[in-house]
Short mmCIF file of C-alpha atoms in Angstrom, two decimals:
data_model
loop_
_atom_site.label_atom_id
_atom_site.label_comp_id
_atom_site.label_asym_id
_atom_site.label_seq_id
_atom_site.Cartn_x
_atom_site.Cartn_y
_atom_site.Cartn_z
CA MET A 1 -52.39 -29.25 -28.47
CA ASN A 2 -50.17 -28.19 -31.38
CA ILE A 3 -47.88 -25.25 -30.63
CA THR A 4 -48.90 -22.50 -33.03
CA ALA A 5 -48.87 -18.73 -32.84
CA GLY A 6 -52.65 -18.76 -32.47
CA ASN A 7 -52.55 -21.25 -29.60
CA ILE A 8 -49.84 -19.31 -27.79
CA ILE A 9 -51.84 -16.08 -28.10
CA LEU A 10 -55.03 -17.86 -27.01
CA ILE A 11 -53.43 -19.46 -23.95
CA GLY A 12 -51.57 -16.27 -23.04
CA SER A 13 -54.67 -14.07 -23.26
CA VAL A 14 -56.76 -16.50 -21.20
CA LEU A 15 -54.07 -16.75 -18.50
CA LEU A 16 -53.69 -12.96 -18.45
CA PHE A 17 -57.44 -12.41 -18.12
CA VAL A 18 -57.81 -15.04 -15.40
CA SER A 19 -54.85 -13.55 -13.52
CA ILE A 20 -56.40 -10.07 -13.54
CA LEU A 21 -59.72 -11.40 -12.24
CA ALA A 22 -57.95 -13.50 -9.62
CA GLY A 23 -55.86 -10.52 -8.57
CA GLN A 24 -58.98 -8.41 -8.05
CA ARG A 25 -60.53 -11.08 -5.84
CA ALA A 26 -57.25 -11.46 -3.96
CA TYR A 27 -57.13 -7.73 -3.23
CA LYS A 28 -60.69 -7.83 -1.86
CA PHE A 29 -59.75 -10.51 0.67
CA GLY A 30 -56.39 -8.98 1.58
CA VAL A 31 -54.22 -11.52 -0.24
CA PRO A 32 -51.39 -10.09 -2.40
CA ALA A 33 -52.33 -10.39 -6.05
CA LEU A 34 -48.85 -11.69 -6.85
CA VAL A 35 -49.66 -14.95 -5.03
CA LEU A 36 -52.65 -15.47 -7.31
CA PHE A 37 -50.55 -14.78 -10.42
CA LEU A 38 -48.14 -17.50 -9.32
CA ALA A 39 -51.03 -19.83 -8.51
CA VAL A 40 -52.60 -19.37 -11.95
CA GLY A 41 -49.27 -20.21 -13.58
CA MET A 42 -48.82 -23.31 -11.41
CA LEU A 43 -52.38 -24.51 -12.15
CA ALA A 44 -51.76 -24.04 -15.88
CA GLY A 45 -48.42 -25.88 -15.76
CA THR A 46 -47.40 -29.49 -16.17
CA ASP A 47 -48.55 -30.56 -12.69
CA GLY A 48 -51.73 -28.47 -12.89
CA ILE A 49 -55.03 -28.78 -14.69
CA GLY A 50 -53.74 -26.86 -17.71
CA GLY A 51 -51.01 -29.37 -18.51
CA ILE A 52 -48.79 -26.78 -20.24
CA ASN A 53 -45.30 -28.28 -20.39
CA PHE A 54 -42.96 -25.35 -19.81
CA ASP A 55 -39.48 -26.35 -18.69
CA SER A 56 -37.15 -23.69 -20.06
CA PRO A 57 -35.17 -21.76 -17.42
CA GLY A 58 -33.45 -19.81 -20.21
CA ILE A 59 -36.71 -18.41 -21.58
CA ALA A 60 -37.95 -17.72 -18.06
CA GLN A 61 -34.74 -15.87 -17.27
CA PHE A 62 -35.03 -13.79 -20.46
CA ILE A 63 -38.64 -12.88 -19.65
CA GLY A 64 -37.51 -12.05 -16.12
CA VAL A 65 -34.86 -9.61 -17.32
CA ILE A 66 -37.29 -7.92 -19.72
CA ALA A 67 -39.96 -7.62 -17.01
CA LEU A 68 -37.60 -6.51 -14.23
CA ASN A 69 -36.37 -3.62 -16.36
CA PHE A 70 -39.93 -2.35 -16.67
CA ILE A 71 -40.73 -2.89 -12.98
CA LEU A 72 -37.58 -1.13 -11.77
CA PHE A 73 -37.94 1.70 -14.29
CA SER A 74 -41.56 2.32 -13.31
CA GLY A 75 -40.61 2.29 -9.63
CA GLY A 76 -37.86 4.82 -10.26
CA LEU A 77 -40.18 7.11 -12.23
CA ASP A 78 -42.72 7.14 -9.39
CA THR A 79 -40.14 7.85 -6.67
CA GLU A 80 -39.89 11.50 -5.66
CA TRP A 81 -36.31 12.54 -4.97
CA LYS A 82 -37.35 14.98 -2.26
CA SER A 83 -38.83 12.07 -0.29
CA VAL A 84 -35.81 9.83 -0.93
CA ARG A 85 -33.09 12.40 -0.20
CA PRO A 86 -33.57 12.50 3.62
CA VAL A 87 -33.36 8.69 3.83
CA MET A 88 -30.97 8.00 0.97
CA TRP A 89 -28.15 6.70 3.15
CA GLN A 90 -30.45 4.39 5.08
CA GLY A 91 -31.62 2.97 1.77
CA VAL A 92 -28.10 2.64 0.42
CA ILE A 93 -26.86 0.78 3.52
CA LEU A 94 -29.88 -1.53 3.51
CA SER A 95 -29.45 -2.29 -0.19
CA THR A 96 -25.75 -3.12 0.19
CA ALA A 97 -24.66 -4.10 3.69
CA GLY A 98 -28.16 -5.31 4.56
CA VAL A 99 -28.23 -7.64 1.56
CA LEU A 100 -24.71 -8.90 2.33
CA PHE A 101 -25.58 -9.63 5.98
CA THR A 102 -28.76 -11.45 4.94
CA ALA A 103 -26.90 -13.55 2.35
CA ILE A 104 -24.17 -14.57 4.81
CA LEU A 105 -26.53 -15.38 7.70
CA THR A 106 -28.92 -17.34 5.47
CA GLY A 107 -26.07 -19.12 3.68
CA LEU A 108 -24.49 -20.26 6.94
CA PHE A 109 -27.87 -21.46 8.23
CA VAL A 110 -28.54 -23.45 5.04
CA HIS A 111 -25.05 -24.98 5.17
CA TRP A 112 -25.74 -25.98 8.78
CA ILE A 113 -29.22 -27.53 8.43
CA VAL A 114 -29.25 -28.99 4.89
CA PRO A 115 -27.27 -32.22 4.59
CA GLY A 116 -24.77 -32.24 1.76
CA PHE A 117 -24.82 -28.48 1.13
CA SER A 118 -21.29 -27.08 0.93
CA LEU A 119 -20.54 -23.63 2.31
CA PHE A 120 -20.48 -22.10 -1.17
CA GLU A 121 -23.78 -23.80 -2.10
CA GLY A 122 -25.36 -22.44 1.07
CA LEU A 123 -24.05 -18.96 0.34
CA LEU A 124 -25.36 -19.25 -3.22
CA LEU A 125 -28.87 -19.95 -1.96
CA GLY A 126 -28.54 -17.17 0.63
CA SER A 127 -27.42 -14.72 -2.06
CA ILE A 128 -30.33 -15.60 -4.32
CA VAL A 129 -32.90 -14.76 -1.62
CA SER A 130 -30.97 -11.90 -0.01
CA SER A 131 -32.73 -8.89 -1.60
CA THR A 132 -36.22 -7.58 -1.07
CA ASP A 133 -38.25 -7.79 -4.24
CA ALA A 134 -39.14 -4.57 -6.05
CA ALA A 135 -42.18 -6.08 -7.79
CA ALA A 136 -43.59 -7.33 -4.48
CA VAL A 137 -42.82 -4.18 -2.46
CA PHE A 138 -44.07 -1.70 -5.08
CA SER A 139 -47.27 -3.59 -5.86
CA ILE A 140 -48.21 -4.46 -2.27
CA LEU A 141 -47.50 -1.03 -0.75
CA ARG A 142 -49.33 0.75 -3.56
CA SER A 143 -52.26 -1.64 -3.97
CA LYS A 144 -52.96 -1.52 -0.24
CA SER A 145 -52.49 2.29 -0.21
CA LEU A 146 -50.39 2.12 2.96
CA LYS A 147 -49.51 5.55 4.31
CA LEU A 148 -46.48 5.20 6.58
CA LYS A 149 -44.82 7.54 9.06
CA HIS A 150 -41.13 8.42 9.50
CA ASN A 151 -40.35 8.29 5.75
CA LEU A 152 -40.71 4.51 5.85
CA ARG A 153 -42.25 4.17 2.41
CA PRO A 154 -39.41 5.91 0.51
CA ILE A 155 -36.88 3.86 2.50
CA LEU A 156 -38.60 0.59 1.59
CA GLU A 157 -39.16 1.49 -2.06
CA PHE A 158 -35.65 2.84 -2.54
CA GLU A 159 -34.16 -0.26 -0.87
CA SER A 160 -36.18 -2.69 -2.97
CA GLY A 161 -35.50 -0.76 -6.17
CA SER A 162 -31.74 -0.57 -5.63
CA ASN A 163 -30.80 -3.83 -3.85
CA ASP A 164 -31.29 -6.28 -6.72
CA PRO A 165 -27.83 -5.46 -8.18
CA MET A 166 -26.18 -6.48 -4.90
CA ALA A 167 -28.06 -9.78 -4.79
CA TYR A 168 -27.34 -10.39 -8.48
CA LEU A 169 -23.61 -9.84 -8.03
CA LEU A 170 -23.46 -12.05 -4.93
CA THR A 171 -25.37 -14.75 -6.84
CA ILE A 172 -22.97 -14.64 -9.80
CA ILE A 173 -19.91 -14.61 -7.52
CA CYS A 174 -21.14 -17.54 -5.39
CA LEU A 175 -22.22 -19.48 -8.48
CA GLY A 176 -18.70 -19.08 -9.87
CA LEU A 177 -17.24 -20.33 -6.59
CA VAL A 178 -19.56 -23.37 -6.61
CA ILE A 179 -18.51 -24.22 -10.17
CA ASN A 180 -14.84 -23.51 -9.48
CA PRO A 181 -14.00 -23.47 -5.74
CA GLU A 182 -10.41 -22.51 -6.60
CA ALA A 183 -11.50 -19.22 -8.21
CA SER A 184 -10.03 -16.01 -6.84
CA VAL A 185 -12.25 -14.36 -4.25
CA SER A 186 -10.31 -11.08 -4.59
CA GLU A 187 -11.14 -10.92 -8.30
CA ALA A 188 -14.79 -11.45 -7.49
CA ILE A 189 -14.70 -8.57 -4.99
CA VAL A 190 -13.07 -6.27 -7.56
CA ARG A 191 -15.70 -7.25 -10.12
CA PHE A 192 -18.41 -6.44 -7.59
CA PHE A 193 -17.16 -2.89 -6.99
CA VAL A 194 -16.67 -2.30 -10.72
CA GLN A 195 -20.27 -3.35 -11.40
CA ILE A 196 -21.64 -1.02 -8.72
CA VAL A 197 -19.52 2.02 -9.66
CA VAL A 198 -19.98 1.63 -13.42
CA GLY A 199 -23.69 0.81 -13.06
CA GLY A 200 -24.32 3.81 -10.80
CA GLY A 201 -22.38 6.22 -12.98
CA ALA A 202 -23.96 4.95 -16.19
CA GLY A 203 -27.44 5.21 -14.66
CA ILE A 204 -26.99 8.91 -13.84
CA LEU A 205 -25.45 9.70 -17.24
CA PHE A 206 -28.19 7.87 -19.14
CA GLY A 207 -30.81 9.59 -16.96
CA ILE A 208 -29.38 13.00 -17.92
CA ALA A 209 -29.39 11.94 -21.58
CA MET A 210 -33.02 10.76 -21.32
CA VAL A 211 -34.14 14.13 -19.98
CA TRP A 212 -32.31 15.97 -22.78
CA ILE A 213 -33.73 13.67 -25.48
CA ALA A 214 -37.27 13.88 -24.09
CA ARG A 215 -37.09 17.68 -24.11
CA HIS A 216 -35.49 18.17 -27.53
CA VAL A 217 -36.70 15.31 -29.73
CA LYS A 218 -40.04 16.38 -31.20
CA LEU A 219 -42.35 13.54 -32.24
CA SER A 220 -45.47 14.01 -34.34
CA TYR A 221 -47.59 11.64 -32.23
CA MET A 222 -47.70 11.85 -28.43
CA GLY A 223 -48.13 8.08 -28.11
CA LEU A 224 -44.58 7.64 -29.43
CA TYR A 225 -42.97 9.33 -26.41
CA PRO A 226 -43.42 6.32 -24.07
CA VAL A 227 -42.13 4.07 -26.86
CA MET A 228 -39.03 6.24 -27.18
CA ILE A 229 -38.48 6.00 -23.40
CA ILE A 230 -38.78 2.20 -23.59
CA ALA A 231 -36.05 2.14 -26.22
CA LEU A 232 -33.82 4.33 -24.04
CA MET A 233 -34.55 2.17 -20.99
CA TYR A 234 -33.46 -1.08 -22.64
CA PHE A 235 -30.48 0.65 -24.25
CA THR A 236 -29.43 1.80 -20.77
CA TYR A 237 -29.56 -1.77 -19.46
CA ALA A 238 -27.76 -3.34 -22.41
CA ALA A 239 -25.09 -0.66 -22.79
CA THR A 240 -24.31 -0.66 -19.06
CA ASP A 241 -24.05 -4.44 -19.03
CA ALA A 242 -21.77 -4.35 -22.08
CA ILE A 243 -19.26 -2.05 -20.37
CA GLY A 244 -19.14 -4.13 -17.20
CA GLY A 245 -21.70 -2.30 -15.05
CA ASN A 246 -24.89 -3.53 -13.43
CA GLY A 247 -27.77 -2.86 -15.82
CA PHE A 248 -30.52 -3.14 -13.20
CA LEU A 249 -28.95 -0.44 -11.04
CA ALA A 250 -28.44 1.79 -14.08
CA VAL A 251 -32.08 1.43 -15.17
CA TYR A 252 -33.42 2.31 -11.71
CA LEU A 253 -31.16 5.36 -11.29
CA ALA A 254 -31.89 6.59 -14.82
CA ALA A 255 -35.63 6.39 -14.12
CA LEU A 256 -35.17 8.15 -10.78
CA TRP A 257 -33.38 11.00 -12.56
CA LEU A 258 -35.92 11.17 -15.39
CA GLY A 259 -38.94 11.02 -13.09
CA ASN A 260 -37.73 13.97 -11.04
CA HIS A 261 -37.19 16.34 -13.95
CA LYS A 262 -39.70 18.24 -16.01
CA ILE A 263 -40.26 16.65 -19.42
CA PRO A 264 -43.03 16.93 -22.02
CA HIS A 265 -45.95 14.52 -21.65
CA ARG A 266 -44.66 13.44 -18.25
CA ALA A 267 -48.08 12.49 -16.90
CA SER A 268 -48.85 10.28 -19.90
CA ILE A 269 -45.43 8.59 -19.67
CA LEU A 270 -45.87 7.87 -15.96
CA SER A 271 -49.35 6.46 -16.55
CA PHE A 272 -48.11 4.28 -19.41
CA PHE A 273 -45.24 2.78 -17.39
CA ASP A 274 -47.43 2.22 -14.35
CA GLY A 275 -49.87 0.14 -16.39
CA PHE A 276 -47.14 -1.71 -18.24
CA ALA A 277 -45.32 -2.48 -14.99
CA TRP A 278 -48.44 -4.29 -13.78
CA LEU A 279 -48.59 -6.21 -17.06
CA MET A 280 -44.95 -7.22 -16.69
CA GLN A 281 -45.51 -8.32 -13.10
CA ILE A 282 -48.39 -10.55 -14.19
CA ILE A 283 -46.41 -12.03 -17.10
CA LEU A 284 -43.35 -12.57 -14.89
CA PHE A 285 -45.23 -14.34 -12.09
CA LEU A 286 -47.26 -16.40 -14.58
CA THR A 287 -44.05 -17.51 -16.28
CA LEU A 288 -42.37 -18.46 -13.01
CA GLY A 289 -45.53 -20.29 -11.93
CA LEU A 290 -45.43 -22.29 -15.16
CA LEU A 291 -41.75 -23.08 -14.65
CA VAL A 292 -42.19 -24.66 -11.22
CA PHE A 293 -43.31 -28.26 -10.70
CA PRO A 294 -45.39 -28.33 -7.47
CA SER A 295 -44.71 -32.05 -7.04
CA GLN A 296 -41.00 -31.26 -6.76
CA ILE A 297 -41.59 -28.64 -4.07
CA VAL A 298 -43.25 -31.07 -1.65
CA PRO A 299 -39.96 -32.82 -0.66
CA VAL A 300 -38.32 -29.48 0.25
CA ILE A 301 -41.22 -27.95 2.18
CA GLY A 302 -39.63 -28.77 5.53
CA ILE A 303 -36.29 -27.20 4.62
CA GLY A 304 -38.00 -24.28 2.90
CA LEU A 305 -40.14 -23.60 5.95
CA LEU A 306 -37.13 -23.61 8.29
CA VAL A 307 -35.20 -21.21 6.03
CA SER A 308 -38.27 -18.95 5.65
CA VAL A 309 -38.78 -18.73 9.42
CA PHE A 310 -35.08 -18.07 9.94
CA MET A 311 -35.04 -15.29 7.36
CA ILE A 312 -38.23 -13.63 8.58
CA LEU A 313 -37.49 -13.78 12.32
CA ILE A 314 -33.68 -13.75 12.50
CA ALA A 315 -31.68 -12.96 9.35
CA ARG A 316 -33.73 -9.99 8.09
CA PRO A 317 -34.16 -8.33 11.53
CA LEU A 318 -30.48 -8.74 12.41
CA SER A 319 -29.45 -7.33 9.02
CA VAL A 320 -31.80 -4.36 9.31
CA PHE A 321 -30.85 -3.47 12.87
CA ALA A 322 -27.14 -3.83 12.08
CA SER A 323 -27.47 -1.68 8.94
CA LEU A 324 -29.46 1.04 10.71
CA LEU A 325 -27.45 0.96 13.92
CA PHE A 326 -26.02 4.47 13.50
CA PHE A 327 -29.22 6.08 12.22
CA LYS A 328 -31.73 7.76 14.50
CA MET A 329 -34.91 5.83 13.83
CA PRO A 330 -37.63 4.68 16.22
CA LEU A 331 -37.44 1.04 17.27
CA ARG A 332 -40.91 0.33 15.88
CA SER A 333 -39.85 1.74 12.49
CA LYS A 334 -36.83 -0.55 12.33
CA THR A 335 -39.07 -3.46 13.32
CA PHE A 336 -41.48 -2.66 10.49
CA VAL A 337 -38.62 -2.40 7.98
CA SER A 338 -37.52 -5.83 9.20
CA TRP A 339 -40.96 -7.25 8.48
CA VAL A 340 -41.04 -5.84 4.94
CA GLY A 341 -38.37 -8.28 3.80
CA LEU A 342 -40.53 -9.38 0.91
CA ARG A 343 -39.14 -12.00 -1.45
CA GLY A 344 -40.86 -12.46 -4.79
CA ALA A 345 -40.07 -12.82 -8.47
CA VAL A 346 -36.46 -11.60 -8.41
CA PRO A 347 -35.11 -14.49 -6.27
CA ILE A 348 -36.93 -16.98 -8.50
CA VAL A 349 -35.41 -15.37 -11.60
CA PHE A 350 -31.96 -15.49 -9.97
CA ALA A 351 -32.56 -19.15 -9.11
CA THR A 352 -32.65 -19.93 -12.84
CA TYR A 353 -28.92 -19.12 -13.10
CA PRO A 354 -27.85 -22.33 -11.26
CA LEU A 355 -30.33 -24.28 -13.42
CA ILE A 356 -28.78 -22.94 -16.62
CA ALA A 357 -25.27 -23.52 -15.24
CA GLY A 358 -26.24 -27.13 -14.53
CA ILE A 359 -24.75 -27.44 -11.02
CA ASP A 360 -25.65 -30.53 -8.99
CA LYS A 361 -28.17 -29.04 -6.55
CA ALA A 362 -29.70 -26.51 -8.97
CA GLY A 363 -33.16 -28.11 -8.92
CA MET A 364 -33.25 -28.27 -5.14
CA ILE A 365 -32.08 -24.66 -4.82
CA PHE A 366 -34.75 -23.49 -7.28
CA ASN A 367 -37.56 -25.28 -5.43
CA ILE A 368 -36.43 -24.02 -2.02
CA VAL A 369 -36.20 -20.46 -3.36
CA PHE A 370 -39.66 -20.72 -4.89
CA PHE A 371 -41.12 -21.91 -1.59
CA ILE A 372 -39.36 -19.10 0.34
CA SER A 373 -40.68 -16.46 -2.08
CA LEU A 374 -44.21 -17.84 -1.96
CA THR A 375 -44.15 -17.97 1.85
CA SER A 376 -42.78 -14.45 2.12
CA ILE A 377 -45.40 -12.91 -0.17
CA LEU A 378 -48.21 -14.84 1.48
CA VAL A 379 -47.22 -14.29 5.11
CA GLN A 380 -45.46 -10.92 5.15
CA GLY A 381 -47.34 -9.36 2.24
CA THR A 382 -50.74 -10.22 3.70
CA THR A 383 -49.92 -8.90 7.17
CA LEU A 384 -48.23 -5.60 6.25
CA PRO A 385 -51.27 -3.39 7.09
CA LEU A 386 -51.80 -5.29 10.35
CA PHE A 387 -48.16 -4.93 11.43
CA ALA A 388 -48.16 -1.24 10.45
CA LYS A 389 -51.17 -0.72 12.70
CA TRP A 390 -49.72 -2.75 15.60
CA LEU A 391 -46.43 -0.88 15.43
CA LYS A 392 -48.24 2.47 15.04
CA VAL A 393 -46.30 3.45 11.93
CA SER A 394 -49.31 3.87 9.62
CA GLU A 395 -51.15 7.11 8.99
CA PRO A 396 -54.96 7.33 9.39
CA GLU A 397 -56.99 6.28 6.37
CA GLU A 398 -57.77 8.96 3.82
CA LYS A 399 -60.86 11.01 4.46
CA MET A 400 -63.09 12.50 1.80
CA ILE A 401 -64.22 16.10 2.28
CA GLY A 402 -67.38 16.60 0.31
CA SER A 403 -68.50 14.19 -2.41
CA LYS A 404 -66.90 13.31 -5.70
CA PRO A 405 -68.40 15.36 -8.54
CA GLU A 406 -70.08 13.75 -11.48
CA ILE A 407 -68.11 14.12 -14.71
CA ASP A 408 -69.67 13.75 -18.13
CA PRO A 409 -67.40 11.23 -19.93
CA SER A 410 -68.34 12.70 -23.29
CA GLU A 411 -66.66 15.97 -22.28
CA VAL A 412 -63.42 14.42 -21.09
CA SER A 413 -60.66 12.93 -23.22
CA ASP A 414 -57.94 12.92 -20.57
CA LEU A 415 -57.76 12.68 -16.78
CA ILE A 416 -54.36 13.36 -15.21
CA GLU A 417 -52.88 14.14 -11.81
CA ILE A 418 -50.66 17.21 -11.45
CA ARG A 419 -48.60 18.26 -8.41
CA VAL A 420 -48.25 21.98 -7.70
CA ALA A 421 -44.51 22.69 -7.67
CA GLU A 422 -42.58 24.40 -4.89
CA GLY A 423 -42.26 28.09 -5.71
CA ASN A 424 -45.06 28.02 -8.28
CA ALA A 425 -46.60 31.43 -8.89
CA TYR A 426 -50.13 30.17 -8.15
CA ALA A 427 -49.25 28.50 -4.83
CA GLY A 428 -50.88 30.54 -2.07
CA ARG A 429 -53.47 32.03 -4.45
CA PRO A 430 -57.08 31.04 -5.11
CA VAL A 431 -57.91 28.82 -8.06
CA SER A 432 -59.78 31.69 -9.72
CA ASP A 433 -56.47 33.51 -10.21
CA ALA A 434 -55.04 30.71 -12.36
CA PRO A 435 -55.72 31.09 -16.12
CA PHE A 436 -57.05 27.61 -16.79
CA PRO A 437 -57.93 26.92 -20.45
CA ASP A 438 -61.63 26.52 -21.26
CA GLY A 439 -61.17 22.81 -21.98
CA ALA A 440 -59.70 21.87 -18.59
CA ARG A 441 -61.03 21.85 -15.05
CA ILE A 442 -60.01 20.62 -11.61
CA THR A 443 -62.22 17.74 -10.49
CA LEU A 444 -60.50 16.95 -7.19
CA LEU A 445 -57.64 18.15 -5.00
CA ARG A 446 -55.52 15.83 -2.83
CA ARG A 447 -53.85 17.57 0.10
CA GLY A 448 -52.07 15.31 2.55
CA ASP A 449 -54.64 12.80 3.79
CA ASP A 450 -57.64 14.77 2.50
CA HIS A 451 -59.52 14.87 -0.78
CA ILE A 452 -61.04 18.32 -1.34
CA ILE A 453 -63.69 19.47 -3.80
CA VAL A 454 -62.34 22.62 -5.45
CA THR A 455 -64.16 25.95 -5.84
CA GLY A 456 -62.89 29.23 -7.23
CA SER A 457 -61.97 30.42 -3.72
CA THR A 458 -59.92 27.31 -2.87
CA VAL A 459 -56.33 28.40 -2.18
CA LEU A 460 -53.70 26.25 -3.87
CA GLU A 461 -50.68 25.12 -1.89
CA ALA A 462 -47.31 23.75 -3.00
CA GLY A 463 -47.51 19.96 -2.95
CA ASP A 464 -51.23 19.84 -3.74
CA ARG A 465 -52.12 17.09 -6.19
CA LEU A 466 -54.83 18.13 -8.64
CA ILE A 467 -56.94 15.74 -10.70
CA ILE A 468 -57.47 17.54 -14.00
CA ALA A 469 -60.14 16.61 -16.54
CA SER A 470 -59.54 18.00 -20.03
CA GLN A 471 -61.22 17.90 -23.41
CA ASN A 472 -57.91 17.54 -25.23
CA ARG A 473 -54.27 16.81 -24.48
CA ASP A 474 -53.09 20.34 -25.35
CA ASP A 475 -55.20 21.79 -22.55
CA ALA A 476 -53.89 19.16 -20.14
CA GLU A 477 -50.29 19.92 -21.13
CA GLN A 478 -50.91 23.67 -20.68
CA VAL A 479 -52.21 23.15 -17.13
CA TYR A 480 -49.34 20.79 -16.34
CA GLU A 481 -46.69 23.26 -17.44
CA MET A 482 -48.48 26.13 -15.70
CA LEU A 483 -48.56 24.40 -12.30
CA THR A 484 -45.23 22.54 -12.36
CA SER A 485 -42.99 25.44 -13.37
CA ALA A 486 -41.34 27.58 -10.72
CA ASP A 487 -42.81 30.83 -12.04
CA GLY A 488 -46.18 29.54 -13.22
CA THR A 489 -45.56 30.34 -16.88
CA ARG A 490 -45.73 27.93 -19.75
CA ASP A 491 -42.34 26.62 -20.85
CA THR A 492 -42.45 27.10 -24.60
CA GLU A 493 -39.18 25.21 -25.06
CA ASN A 494 -40.87 21.96 -24.03
#
């Protein structure tokens, strides 16, 4: 087939459509959709029935960086600071010391069991697979609607969203030591701390700037607001990287700051990034599936299986328990955190760096990493609900109170979810007291584990999540500002 723009669009659209259908079937049978996205890419690749010859680690790495920015930014936007704050230090330790422990333990094991692997090569492989994967954790926890006790979900999401920079830096440092064993380790350590400090500081500063810009830049079309945020997101990554910081960390922290402040059209922006994050996950896993040659994985299955078992049963648990040693947390909670050591797209993207650098064992490292990621998603991702139930860390399934009302689609142009803010003037008062515009109505109320059909006498509480149907966006924005402000009045500045 000749490579033309039309053919690329045709193949891409077919693969995307097939991936979505496959993901839906995977969800029905309890298999993480990400596995199916990888499988579709592998089937379409050189060794598969599609026969698409894609062997460009550089392009795959570029797509990976573009996609990871979206995935991390969306995860940060959806993370509520009030849920993260009580467990912030647990998350920070897991995303730094936990990653370091995992990299060292895995690297030493690889050096020990794989003939011909030097210590630095073993540590390089260990560094590549040392972080939990944000794409895998976010998508699996949210698609399976797992409700976890003891603040486990914010710990896991914060860890996975913030630990990629640590793994990235360890990968770059170890790669440099493999290429030049005489390189200064002290310089590498200094570079590591500079990246973390600059990346963290830049992320907060850019987050503050994003909030200010979103509040003060007036655009004539609401659909341009998400586009403006995309531009700011990629600028945050590129600018932070240019000044020597870690762009991934900056993007996540900027999104965390933005998502926890009141901005115009917030609901629409969150919805846009949530959908686009799924698109980026599909594209990323398809690309990585195309990049791998299944025939080259077969020779490393034995080694890959040994490393996978070691990481799942030894390296990850030891790292988690060591990191959380001084925190009061139930044993079963630490055990569950140990099991959610999901590897996914990020390690595979990081494994392209040795390929591009052209080191001797780059191909073998890539194939082992791919097998480890696939095994982790398939084994750990599939069994998360089962382990949560066994360890008694999951909440009961959501119950519906009443039945879902019928909504005439012709009367609704927008459907959004709004959370009643702490200190809101209408919290503690019946719905009938709130001056809802004629074009908006509450269709459902989520309170804790319950879904409640709302009447005029229903008393609103802080933290309630309301599903609002509106005839136009202005009415939706009015309700949003009314219920998310501290005093219940509309903020005319925004």
